[in-house]
XYZ file of C-alpha atoms in Angstrom:
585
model
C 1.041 14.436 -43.540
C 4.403 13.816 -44.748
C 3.492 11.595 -47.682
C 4.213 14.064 -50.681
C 7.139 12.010 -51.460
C 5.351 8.592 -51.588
C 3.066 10.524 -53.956
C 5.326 11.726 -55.554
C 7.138 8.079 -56.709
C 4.178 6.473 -57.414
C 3.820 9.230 -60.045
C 6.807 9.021 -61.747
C 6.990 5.150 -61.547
C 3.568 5.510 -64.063
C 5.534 7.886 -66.121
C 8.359 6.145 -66.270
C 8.575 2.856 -68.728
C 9.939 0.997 -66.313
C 7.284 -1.458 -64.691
C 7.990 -4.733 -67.044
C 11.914 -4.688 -65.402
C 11.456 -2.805 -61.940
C 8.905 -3.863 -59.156
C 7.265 -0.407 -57.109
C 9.343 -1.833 -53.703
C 12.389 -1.384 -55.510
C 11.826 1.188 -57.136
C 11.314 2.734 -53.702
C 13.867 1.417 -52.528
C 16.935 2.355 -54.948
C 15.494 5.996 -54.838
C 15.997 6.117 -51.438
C 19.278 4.813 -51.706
C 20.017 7.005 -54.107
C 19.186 10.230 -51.632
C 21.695 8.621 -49.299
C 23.947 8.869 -52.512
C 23.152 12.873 -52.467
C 23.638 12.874 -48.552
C 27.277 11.635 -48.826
C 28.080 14.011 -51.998
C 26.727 17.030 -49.905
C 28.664 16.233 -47.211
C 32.095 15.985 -49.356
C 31.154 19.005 -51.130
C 30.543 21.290 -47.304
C 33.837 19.806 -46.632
C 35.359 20.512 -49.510
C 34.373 24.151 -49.645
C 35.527 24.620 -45.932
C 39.048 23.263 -46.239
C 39.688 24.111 -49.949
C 41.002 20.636 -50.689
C 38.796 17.667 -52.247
C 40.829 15.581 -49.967
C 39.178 16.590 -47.321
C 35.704 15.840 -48.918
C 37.182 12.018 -49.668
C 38.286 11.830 -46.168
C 34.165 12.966 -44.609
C 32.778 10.693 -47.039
C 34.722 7.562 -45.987
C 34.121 8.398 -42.350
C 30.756 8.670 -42.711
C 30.516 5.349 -44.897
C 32.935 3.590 -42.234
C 30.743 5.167 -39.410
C 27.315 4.017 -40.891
C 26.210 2.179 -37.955
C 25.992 6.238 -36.302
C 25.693 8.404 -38.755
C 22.609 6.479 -40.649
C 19.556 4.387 -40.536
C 18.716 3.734 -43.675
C 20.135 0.210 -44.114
C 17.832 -1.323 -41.497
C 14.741 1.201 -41.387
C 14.226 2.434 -45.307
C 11.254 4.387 -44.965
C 11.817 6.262 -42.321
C 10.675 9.985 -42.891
C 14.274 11.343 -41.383
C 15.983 9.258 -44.460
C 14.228 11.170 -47.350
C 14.899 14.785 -45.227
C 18.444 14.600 -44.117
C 19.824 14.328 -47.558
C 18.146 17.660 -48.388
C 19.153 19.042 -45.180
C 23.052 18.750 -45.688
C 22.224 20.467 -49.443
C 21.206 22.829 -47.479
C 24.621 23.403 -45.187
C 26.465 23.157 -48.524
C 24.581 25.470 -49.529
C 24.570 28.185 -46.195
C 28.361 27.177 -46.662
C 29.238 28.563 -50.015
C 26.438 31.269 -49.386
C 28.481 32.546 -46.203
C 31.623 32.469 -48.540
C 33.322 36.278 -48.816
C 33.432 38.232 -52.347
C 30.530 36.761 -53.779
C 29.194 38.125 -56.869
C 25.217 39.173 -56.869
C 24.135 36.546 -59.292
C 25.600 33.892 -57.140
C 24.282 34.844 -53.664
C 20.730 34.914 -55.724
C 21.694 31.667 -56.978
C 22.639 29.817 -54.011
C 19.719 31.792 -52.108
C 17.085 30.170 -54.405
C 19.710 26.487 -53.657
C 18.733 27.184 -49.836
C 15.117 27.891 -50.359
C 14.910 24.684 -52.285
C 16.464 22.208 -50.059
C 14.623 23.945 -46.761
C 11.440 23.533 -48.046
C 11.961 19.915 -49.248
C 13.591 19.312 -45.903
C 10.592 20.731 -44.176
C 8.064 18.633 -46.197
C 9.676 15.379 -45.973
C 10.198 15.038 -41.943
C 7.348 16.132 -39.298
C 10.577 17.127 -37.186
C 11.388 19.471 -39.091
C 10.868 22.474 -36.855
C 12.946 21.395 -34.426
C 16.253 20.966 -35.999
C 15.587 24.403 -38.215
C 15.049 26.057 -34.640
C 18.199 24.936 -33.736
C 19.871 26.033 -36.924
C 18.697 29.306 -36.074
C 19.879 29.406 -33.196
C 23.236 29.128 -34.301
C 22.799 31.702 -36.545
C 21.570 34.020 -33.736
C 24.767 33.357 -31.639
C 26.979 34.010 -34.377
C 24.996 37.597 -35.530
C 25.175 38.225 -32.075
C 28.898 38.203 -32.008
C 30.032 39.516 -35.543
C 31.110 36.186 -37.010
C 28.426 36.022 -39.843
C 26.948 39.100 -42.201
C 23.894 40.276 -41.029
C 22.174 40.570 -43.846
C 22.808 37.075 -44.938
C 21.476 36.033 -41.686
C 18.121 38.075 -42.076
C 17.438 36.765 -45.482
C 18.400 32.865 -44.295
C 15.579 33.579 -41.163
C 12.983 34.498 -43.837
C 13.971 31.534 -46.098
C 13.260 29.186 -42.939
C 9.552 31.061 -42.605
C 8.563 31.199 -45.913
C 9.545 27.862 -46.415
C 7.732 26.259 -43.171
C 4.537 28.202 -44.266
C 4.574 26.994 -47.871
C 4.638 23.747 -46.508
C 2.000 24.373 -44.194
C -0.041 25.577 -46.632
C 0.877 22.156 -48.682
C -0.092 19.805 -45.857
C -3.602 21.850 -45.669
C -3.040 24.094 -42.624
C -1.203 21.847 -40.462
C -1.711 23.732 -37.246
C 1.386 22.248 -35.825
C 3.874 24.629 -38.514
C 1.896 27.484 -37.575
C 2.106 27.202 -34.036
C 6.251 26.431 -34.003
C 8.332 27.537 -32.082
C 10.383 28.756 -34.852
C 8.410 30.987 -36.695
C 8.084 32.969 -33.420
C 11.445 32.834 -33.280
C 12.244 34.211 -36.729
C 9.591 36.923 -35.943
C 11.081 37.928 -32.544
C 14.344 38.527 -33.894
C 13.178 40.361 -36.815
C 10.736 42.825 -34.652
C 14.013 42.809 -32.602
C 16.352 44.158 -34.895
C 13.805 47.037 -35.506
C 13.480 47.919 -32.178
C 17.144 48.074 -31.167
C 19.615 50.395 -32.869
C 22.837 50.554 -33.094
C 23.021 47.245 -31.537
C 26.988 46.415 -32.835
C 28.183 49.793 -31.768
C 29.795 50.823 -28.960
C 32.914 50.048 -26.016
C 32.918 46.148 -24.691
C 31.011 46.545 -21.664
C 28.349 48.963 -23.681
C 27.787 46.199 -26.367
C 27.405 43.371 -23.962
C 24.475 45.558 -21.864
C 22.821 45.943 -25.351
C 23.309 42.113 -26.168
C 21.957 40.793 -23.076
C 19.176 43.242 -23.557
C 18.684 42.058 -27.048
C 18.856 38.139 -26.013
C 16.277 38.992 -23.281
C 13.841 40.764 -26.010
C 14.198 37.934 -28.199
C 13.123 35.208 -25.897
C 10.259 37.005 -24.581
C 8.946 38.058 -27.900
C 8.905 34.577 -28.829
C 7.217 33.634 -25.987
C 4.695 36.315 -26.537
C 3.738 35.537 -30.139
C 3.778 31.699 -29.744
C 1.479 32.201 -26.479
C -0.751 34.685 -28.955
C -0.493 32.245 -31.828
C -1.796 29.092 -29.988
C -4.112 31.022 -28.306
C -5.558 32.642 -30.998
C -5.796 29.457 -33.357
C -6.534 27.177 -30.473
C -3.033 24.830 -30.902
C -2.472 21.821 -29.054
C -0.818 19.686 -31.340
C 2.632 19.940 -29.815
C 1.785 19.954 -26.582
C 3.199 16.277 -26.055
C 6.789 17.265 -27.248
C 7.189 19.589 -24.441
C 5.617 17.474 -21.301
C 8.217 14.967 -22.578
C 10.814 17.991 -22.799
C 9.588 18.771 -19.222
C 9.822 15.178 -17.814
C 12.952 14.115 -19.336
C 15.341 17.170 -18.116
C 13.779 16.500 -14.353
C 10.983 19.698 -14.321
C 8.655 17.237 -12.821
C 7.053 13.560 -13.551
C 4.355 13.226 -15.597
C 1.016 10.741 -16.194
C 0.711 12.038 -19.567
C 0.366 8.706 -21.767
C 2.202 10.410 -24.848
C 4.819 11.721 -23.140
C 5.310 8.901 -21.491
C 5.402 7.230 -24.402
C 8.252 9.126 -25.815
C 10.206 8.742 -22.595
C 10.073 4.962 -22.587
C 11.457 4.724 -25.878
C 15.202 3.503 -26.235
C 16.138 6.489 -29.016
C 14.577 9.562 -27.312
C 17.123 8.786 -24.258
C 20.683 9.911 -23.312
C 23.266 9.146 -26.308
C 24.961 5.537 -25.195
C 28.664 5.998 -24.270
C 29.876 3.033 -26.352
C 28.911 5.293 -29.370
C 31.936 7.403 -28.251
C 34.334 3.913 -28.804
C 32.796 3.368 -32.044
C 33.748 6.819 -33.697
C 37.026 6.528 -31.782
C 37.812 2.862 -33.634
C 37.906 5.021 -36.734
C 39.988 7.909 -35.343
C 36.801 10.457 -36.057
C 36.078 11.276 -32.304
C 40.136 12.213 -31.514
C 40.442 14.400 -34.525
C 37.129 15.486 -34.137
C 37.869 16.936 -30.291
C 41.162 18.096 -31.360
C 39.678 20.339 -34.245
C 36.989 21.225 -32.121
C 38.757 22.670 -29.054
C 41.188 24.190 -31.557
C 38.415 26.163 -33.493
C 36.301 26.894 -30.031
C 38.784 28.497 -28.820
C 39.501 30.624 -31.841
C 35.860 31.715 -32.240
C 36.228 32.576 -28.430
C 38.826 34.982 -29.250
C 37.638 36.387 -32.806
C 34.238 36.851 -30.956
C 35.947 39.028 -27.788
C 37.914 41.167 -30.632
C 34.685 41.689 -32.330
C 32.944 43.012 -29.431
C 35.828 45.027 -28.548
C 36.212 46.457 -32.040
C 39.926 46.420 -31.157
C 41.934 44.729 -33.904
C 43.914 42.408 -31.871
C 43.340 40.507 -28.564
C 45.889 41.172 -25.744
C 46.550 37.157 -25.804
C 47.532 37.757 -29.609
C 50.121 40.683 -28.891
C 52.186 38.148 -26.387
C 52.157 35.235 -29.166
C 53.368 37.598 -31.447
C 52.724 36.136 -35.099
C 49.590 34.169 -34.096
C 46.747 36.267 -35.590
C 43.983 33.940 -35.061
C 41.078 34.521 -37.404
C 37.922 32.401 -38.130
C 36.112 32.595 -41.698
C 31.960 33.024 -41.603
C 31.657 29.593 -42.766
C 33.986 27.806 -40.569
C 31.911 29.904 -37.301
C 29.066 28.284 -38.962
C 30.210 24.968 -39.178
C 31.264 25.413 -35.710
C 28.330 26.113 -33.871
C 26.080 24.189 -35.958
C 28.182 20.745 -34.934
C 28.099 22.444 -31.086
C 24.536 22.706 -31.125
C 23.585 19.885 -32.726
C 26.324 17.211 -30.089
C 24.471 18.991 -27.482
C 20.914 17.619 -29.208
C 22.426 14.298 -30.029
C 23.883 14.040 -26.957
C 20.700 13.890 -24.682
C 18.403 12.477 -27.415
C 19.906 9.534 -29.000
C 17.574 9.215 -32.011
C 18.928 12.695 -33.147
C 22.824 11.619 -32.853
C 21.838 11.054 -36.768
C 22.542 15.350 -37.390
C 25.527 15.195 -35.136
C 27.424 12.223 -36.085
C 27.218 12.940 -40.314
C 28.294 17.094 -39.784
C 30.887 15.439 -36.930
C 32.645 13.767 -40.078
C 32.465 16.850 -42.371
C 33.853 19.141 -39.342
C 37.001 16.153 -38.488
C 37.834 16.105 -41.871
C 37.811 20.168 -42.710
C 39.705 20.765 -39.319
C 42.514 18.153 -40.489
C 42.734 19.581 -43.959
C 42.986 23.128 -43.442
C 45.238 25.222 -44.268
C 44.356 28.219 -41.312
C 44.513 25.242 -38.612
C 47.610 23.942 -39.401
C 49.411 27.379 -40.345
C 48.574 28.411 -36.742
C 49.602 25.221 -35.017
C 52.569 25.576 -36.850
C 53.346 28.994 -36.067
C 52.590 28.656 -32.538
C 55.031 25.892 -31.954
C 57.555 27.930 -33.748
C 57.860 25.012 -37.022
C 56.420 27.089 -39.365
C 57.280 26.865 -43.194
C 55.326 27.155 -45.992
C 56.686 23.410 -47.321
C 56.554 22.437 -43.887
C 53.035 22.934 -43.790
C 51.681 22.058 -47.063
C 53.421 18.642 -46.272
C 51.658 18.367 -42.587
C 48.473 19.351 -44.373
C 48.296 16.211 -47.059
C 50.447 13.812 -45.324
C 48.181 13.500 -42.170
C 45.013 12.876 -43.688
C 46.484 10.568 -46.338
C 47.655 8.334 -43.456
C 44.494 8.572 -42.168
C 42.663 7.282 -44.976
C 45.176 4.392 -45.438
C 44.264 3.370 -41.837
C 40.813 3.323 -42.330
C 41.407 1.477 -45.280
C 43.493 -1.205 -44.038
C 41.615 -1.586 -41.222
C 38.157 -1.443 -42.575
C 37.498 -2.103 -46.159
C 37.621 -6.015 -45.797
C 34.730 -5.740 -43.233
C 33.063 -3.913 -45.792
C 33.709 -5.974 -48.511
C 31.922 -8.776 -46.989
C 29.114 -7.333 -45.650
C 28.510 -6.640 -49.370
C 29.207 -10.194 -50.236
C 26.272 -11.181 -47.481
C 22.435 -11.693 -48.661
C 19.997 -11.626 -46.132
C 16.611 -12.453 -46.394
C 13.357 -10.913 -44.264
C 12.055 -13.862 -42.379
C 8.439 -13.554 -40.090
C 6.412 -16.240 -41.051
C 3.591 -14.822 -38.559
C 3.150 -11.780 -39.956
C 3.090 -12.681 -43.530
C 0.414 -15.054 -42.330
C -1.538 -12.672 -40.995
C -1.430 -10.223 -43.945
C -2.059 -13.159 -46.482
C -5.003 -13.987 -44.303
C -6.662 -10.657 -44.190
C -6.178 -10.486 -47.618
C -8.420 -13.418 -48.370
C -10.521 -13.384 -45.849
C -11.574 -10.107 -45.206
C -13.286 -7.670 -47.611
C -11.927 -4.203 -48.827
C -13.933 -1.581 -47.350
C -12.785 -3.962 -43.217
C -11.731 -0.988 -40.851
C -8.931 -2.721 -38.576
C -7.695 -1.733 -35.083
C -4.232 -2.525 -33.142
C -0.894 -1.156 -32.628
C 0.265 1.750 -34.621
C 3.244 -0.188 -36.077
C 1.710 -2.991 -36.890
C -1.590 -1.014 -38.791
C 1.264 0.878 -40.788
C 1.960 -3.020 -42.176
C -1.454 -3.591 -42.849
C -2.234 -0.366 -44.845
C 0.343 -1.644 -46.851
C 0.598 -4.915 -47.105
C -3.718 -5.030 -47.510
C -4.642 -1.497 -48.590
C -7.610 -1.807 -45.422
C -8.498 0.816 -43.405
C -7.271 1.665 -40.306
C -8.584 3.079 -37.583
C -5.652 5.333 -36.164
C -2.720 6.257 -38.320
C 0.737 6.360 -36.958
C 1.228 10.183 -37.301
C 1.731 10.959 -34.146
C 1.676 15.182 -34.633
C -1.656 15.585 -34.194
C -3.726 15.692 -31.005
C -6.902 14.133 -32.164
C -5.169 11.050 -33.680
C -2.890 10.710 -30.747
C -5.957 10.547 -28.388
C -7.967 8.305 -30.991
C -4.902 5.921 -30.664
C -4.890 6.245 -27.160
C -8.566 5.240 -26.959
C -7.555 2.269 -29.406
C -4.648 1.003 -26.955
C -7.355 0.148 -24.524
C -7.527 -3.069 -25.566
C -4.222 -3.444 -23.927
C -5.360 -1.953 -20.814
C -7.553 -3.984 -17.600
C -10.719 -2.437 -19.053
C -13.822 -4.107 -19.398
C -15.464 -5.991 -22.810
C -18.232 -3.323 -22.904
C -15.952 -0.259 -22.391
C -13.503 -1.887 -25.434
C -16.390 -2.772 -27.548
C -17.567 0.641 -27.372
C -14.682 2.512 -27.878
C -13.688 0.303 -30.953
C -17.403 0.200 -32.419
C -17.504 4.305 -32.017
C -14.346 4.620 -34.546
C -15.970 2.058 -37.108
C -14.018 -1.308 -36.252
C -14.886 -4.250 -37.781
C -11.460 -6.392 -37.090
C -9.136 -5.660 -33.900
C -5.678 -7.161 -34.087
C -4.288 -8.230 -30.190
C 0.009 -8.686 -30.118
C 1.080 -11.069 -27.627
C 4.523 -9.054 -27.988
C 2.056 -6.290 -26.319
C -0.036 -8.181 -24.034
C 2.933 -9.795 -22.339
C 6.164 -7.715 -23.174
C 8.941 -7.932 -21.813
C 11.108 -5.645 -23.712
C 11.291 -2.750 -21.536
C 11.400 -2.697 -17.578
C 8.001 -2.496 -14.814
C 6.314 1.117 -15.682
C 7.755 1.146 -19.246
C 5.535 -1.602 -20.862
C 2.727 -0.418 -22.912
C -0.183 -1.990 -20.841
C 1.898 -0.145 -17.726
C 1.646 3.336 -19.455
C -2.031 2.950 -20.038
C -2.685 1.599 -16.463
C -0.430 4.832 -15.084
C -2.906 7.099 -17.380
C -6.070 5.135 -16.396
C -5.045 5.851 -12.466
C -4.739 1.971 -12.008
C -2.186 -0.041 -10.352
C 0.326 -1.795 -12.752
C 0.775 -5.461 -12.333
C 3.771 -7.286 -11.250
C 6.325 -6.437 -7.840
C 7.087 -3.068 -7.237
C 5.849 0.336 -6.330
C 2.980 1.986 -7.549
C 2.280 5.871 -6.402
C -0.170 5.731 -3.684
C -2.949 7.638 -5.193
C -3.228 4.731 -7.802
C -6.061 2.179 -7.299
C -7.133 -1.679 -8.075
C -8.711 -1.698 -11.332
C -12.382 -3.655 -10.801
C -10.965 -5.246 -14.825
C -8.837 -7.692 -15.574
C -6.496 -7.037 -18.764
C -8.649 -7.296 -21.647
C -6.124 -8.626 -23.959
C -5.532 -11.535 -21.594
C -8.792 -12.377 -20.843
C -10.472 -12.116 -24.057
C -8.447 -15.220 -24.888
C -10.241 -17.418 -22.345
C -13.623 -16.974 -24.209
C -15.532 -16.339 -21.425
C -19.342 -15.211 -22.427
C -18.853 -11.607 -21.766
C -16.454 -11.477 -24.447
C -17.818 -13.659 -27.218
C -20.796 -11.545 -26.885
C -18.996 -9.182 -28.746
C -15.635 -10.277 -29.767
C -15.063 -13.540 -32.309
C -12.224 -14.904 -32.721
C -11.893 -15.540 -36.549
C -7.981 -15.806 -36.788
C -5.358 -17.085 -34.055
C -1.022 -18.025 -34.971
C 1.991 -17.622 -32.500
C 2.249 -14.056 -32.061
C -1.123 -12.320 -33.540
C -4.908 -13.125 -32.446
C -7.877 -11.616 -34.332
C -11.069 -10.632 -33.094
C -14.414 -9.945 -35.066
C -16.472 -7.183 -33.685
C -20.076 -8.524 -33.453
C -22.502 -5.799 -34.775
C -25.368 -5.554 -32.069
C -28.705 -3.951 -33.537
C-alpha cells in the first residue's frame, strides 16, 4: 500500500536527464538521504522557534547527528517506510509549532494550516503506522484543550486536518479498510460530537470544572468506542485486529496463540526500550539536560494548568515565591506533552524510541536555550540580572557544543573515512540463479523478507507480500509459513499449489534458528498455532499434542519418495534450498 513514493521516483528519474551519470539505486538512495537532510532542518527550525535563538537549533541538530545510533535507522535499513515519513512528520511539529505561536496574522495561520495539511497527509501516506503515532498526537492535544494551555480553535481545526488527511489517503490507497476503521478517526469524531454536546465546558469554580472534565474525558472515550465498534461492524473490519491481541499480550491482559501477534511479540524492536540506550544519550549529555528541562517544564505546566482551572491569576505557591510568575507558552505545552507521550511509547516499544529520541534532542536543546527557563531559575535562586542571564543563556550551551565536539567529531570523521562493502555471496547466488534459470511469469514462495529481495532483485512474482496490514495477506502468509511447520508433503503441496506456486524457497536460517530463545523461533510459533508440541527441552502447555509430521523443511531434504513426488529440488548453496513444485494432472 505504501508504495506512492517508490512510484513516485521512478517517475521523476524518467523525467529527469539523469540516467547516463546516476544509477536508479542511487538515485533512491541520495533522495532518501536527502529527507533525512529535511528531518534534521525541521528539527533545528522547531527548536529554533521554541527558544528564539538559532543556537539552540545548532545545538538539536548536532545531538541528533551525534545520537544517530537512537534517533535513526536510515544508515543501516534505507528503505524502511518509517525513513521516508518521519521527515514529514517533524515538518509537521514545526509547523503545529509556529501555528500555536500568539499574534498571528490571518494569512499566516492559513498559511501554515495548508504547511500542516501537507506534511500530515504525506506523513500518513508514506508509513502504514501512521495512525498510531497521529492518535497519540491527538492525544496530546486533548490533554492540553482540556486544561487551557492551547487555543481551542486551533485544536479543532488541527483534529480535522488529521481526518481529512487520513481519509484522502484512504481514498488514495483504494479504500484501505484499515484508515477507515482507526482508532483515530473515532477519536477526532468523539471529541468533536463532544464539544457539541457539552457547554460551557471551561467555565466555572475548580471543583465545578473538574466534574465537567471528568465527565467530558468519560464521553470521549466511550464515543470512540461506540463509533469504532459501529464502524467495524458496519464495514466488516478486521484488519487491525493483530495490533491489539499483541497490545493485549504484551501489557499482561492474557497470553495468546494468535500466530501474528505472536509474531510481533517475539520480535527484538516491539519490546521494552533497552536500558543501555539511557548511557548512550547520557555519553552526549542529552539525557541529563533532557530530565533537567523536563522536570523543570512539568512542573510548570502543572501549575499553569491548576491556575487555569481555577481561573485565579496566580497560584498560592506563586504568592510565597514572590517574583516567580511561572508561565508556559502554547507551543512549549505542546512540545511538552508531545515528548511525554511519545517516551512513554518509546519506552515500552523499542522500535518507536525513533519519535522519542529525535523530539528528545529538539526539547534538551530549547529547554537549555531559553530565555523563560533560565529567567526563572535565576529568579528563584535570587541571581537574577538581565546580563547575568543572557550570559547563562549562551555560555552553557556553547560549552556544550564544544564538548560534543571534542569528544565526538573525530569518531565521526572516520566513520566517514570508512567504505564498506555488502558482502552475501549466497544470496546473490540465489537471485543470479533465478534470474537465469527461471522464467518471468515463476510465482515464488518463502519468507516474507526474503520474497521482498526477490521482487526486486528478479521482478518474479510472489506469492505473499510483506504488508503485513491486511488480514487476508497475513493469513495467506501464514498458510505459506507451513513449510516451516511439522506438516505433511500433501498438506504443503496443497496449500502452495492453491496460491499458484511454481518455486518455494526453504532458509536453513528458518528451519534451524537459533536466533531467538525455545517458543520464539518461527517453526515454534507455527507449532503453538497448529496446537502441536514444539521441539527441543522445555514446557509445552498441556493441551498441546504430538504432531503425527515431522518438520517439513527438514525432511524434505532427505528426498524421501513422498516428497519428490511433488517437490524437486532444482537449486541447493549454504544457506538457501529450492524446490520445484511438480504439476500433477
Amino acid at each position: 500500500m505504501n508504495v506512492y513514493q517508490e512510484v513516485f521516483l521512478s517517475i521523476l528519474y524518467r523525467i529527469l536527464p539523469i540516467q547516463q551519470y546516476l544509477e536508479p539505486v542511487y538515485f533512491y538512495i541520495y533522495t532518501l538521504f536527502g529527507l533525512q537532510a529535511l528531518y534534521v532542518i525541521a528539527l533545528y527550525v522547531t527548536s529554533w522557534l521554541l527558544s528564539g535563538t538559532w543556537l539552540s537549533g545548532l545545538l538539536a541538530a548536532c545531538w541528533y547527528i551525534t545520537n544517530r545510533i537512537d534517533t535513526t535507522r536510515v544508515e543501516f535499513t534505507i528503505p524502511l517506510r518509517e525513513n521516508w515519513a518521519l521527515p514529514f512528520f517533524a515538518v509537521q511539529i514545526a509547523a503545529i509549532t509556529y501555528l500555536l505561536r500568539t499574534n498571528l496574522q490571518p494569512a499566516q495561520e492559513r498559511l501554515t494550516f495548508m504547511a500542516v495539511f501537507i506534511a500530515t497527509f504525506l506523513f500518513s501516506l508514506m508509513w502504514q503506522f501512521n495512525q498510531f503515532m497521529m492518535l497519540i498526537q491527538a492525544l496530546a492535544l486533548f490533554v492540553l484543550d482540556c486544561f487551557d494551555l492551547l487555543p481551542t480553535a486551533k485544536v479543532t481545526w488541527l483534529y480535522i486536518i488529521q481526518i481529512s488527511g487520513l481519509l484522502l489517503v484512504c481514498v488514495l490507497q483504494f479504500f484501505n479498510s484499515m484508515i477507515l476503521g482507526s482508532l483515530l478517526i473515532s477519536f477526532n469524531a468523539s471529541v468533536l460530537i463532544a464539544r457539541i454536546i457539552q457547554k460551557n465546558l471551561k467555565k466555572g469554580p475548580l471543583l465545578n470544572r473538574l466534574g465537567k472534565l471528568i465527565l467530558h474525558v468519560l464521553l470521549v472515550l466511550c464515543l470512540t468506542l461506540l463509533i469504532n465498534k459501529f464502524i467495524k461492524k458496519i464495514l466488516n473490519l478486521e484488519s487491525d485486529e493483530h495490533i491489539f491481541k499483541f497490545l493485549k499480550a504484551k501489557f499482561g491482559f492474557g497470553a495468546t496463540r494468535d500466530f501474528d501477534a505472536n509474531l510481533y511479540l517475539c520480535e527484538e524492536a516491539f519490546g521494552l526500550l533497552p536500558l543501555n540506550t539511557f548511557s548512550r544519550l547520557s555519553d552526549t549529555l542529552l539525557f541529563y539536560i533532557y530530565v533537567f528541562v523536563l522536570l523543570f517544564m512539568t512542573v510548570a505546566a502543572v501549575i499553569v494548568a491548576f491556575r487555569n482551572l481555577s481561573g485565579s491569576n496566580q497560584v498560592q505557591l506563586m504568592e510565597k515565591m514572590g517574583e516567580c510568575t511561572i508561565t508556559l507558552k502554547p507551543d512549549a505545552a505542546y512540545s511538552l506533552i508531545h515528548t511525554v507521550l511519545f517516551g512513554c511509547l518509546a519506552l515500552s516499544t523499542m522500535r518507536m524510541k525513533y519519535l522519542w529520541t529525535s523530539h528528545m534532542c529538539v526539547f534538551a536543546s530549547f529547554g537549555l536555550c531559553s530565555t523563560e527557563v533560565w529567567k526563572l531559575v535565576l529568579k528563584c535562586i535570587g541571581l537574577y540580572t538581565s546580563q547575568r542571564m543572557q550570559v547563562v543563556k549562551y555560555s552553557i550551551p556553547i560549552i556544550t557544543l564544544l564538548y560534543i565536539s571534542y569528544k565526538f567529531w573525530p569518531g565521526i570523521m572516520d566513520e566517514l573515512s570508512e567504505l564498506r562493502e555488502f558482502y552475501d555471496p549466497d544470496t546473490v547466488e540465489l537471485m543470479n540463479w533465478i534470474k537465469s534459470n527461471t522464467p518471468n511469469t515463476a510465482v515464488f514462495a518463502g519468507s516474507m523478507q526474503l520474497l521482498a529481495g526477490v521482487k526486486l532483485c528478479t521482478g518474479r512474482t510472489l506469492t505473499n507480500h510483506p504488508h503485513y496490514e491486511d488480514k487476508n495477506l497475513r493469513e495467506r502468509t501464514k498458510q505459506i509459513y507451513q513449510i516451516y511447520a511439522k506438516r505433511s508433503p500433501e498438506d504443503v503441496y496443497g496449500i502452495l499449489r492453491s496460491f499458484g506456486t511454481d518455486y518455494v524457497i526453504l532458509e536453513d536460517s528458518i528451519c534451524y534458528e537459533r536466533r531467538h530463545s525455545r517458543g520464539c523461533r518461527l517453526r515454534d510459533l507455527l507449532d503453538i498455532a497448529n496446537g502441536h508440541i514444539m521441539d527441543g527441552l522445555g514446557e509445552n502447555e498441556p493441551d498441546l499434542k504430538p504432531s503425527t509430521y515431522p518438520r517439513f523443511c527438514e525432511e524434505i531434504k532427505k528426498n524421501l519418495p513422498s516428497y519428490t513426488t511433488h517437490f524437486i529440488r532444482v537449486f541447493q548453496n549454504k544457506t538457501f534450498h529450492v524446490y520445484k513444485l511438480a504439476k500433477h494432472k
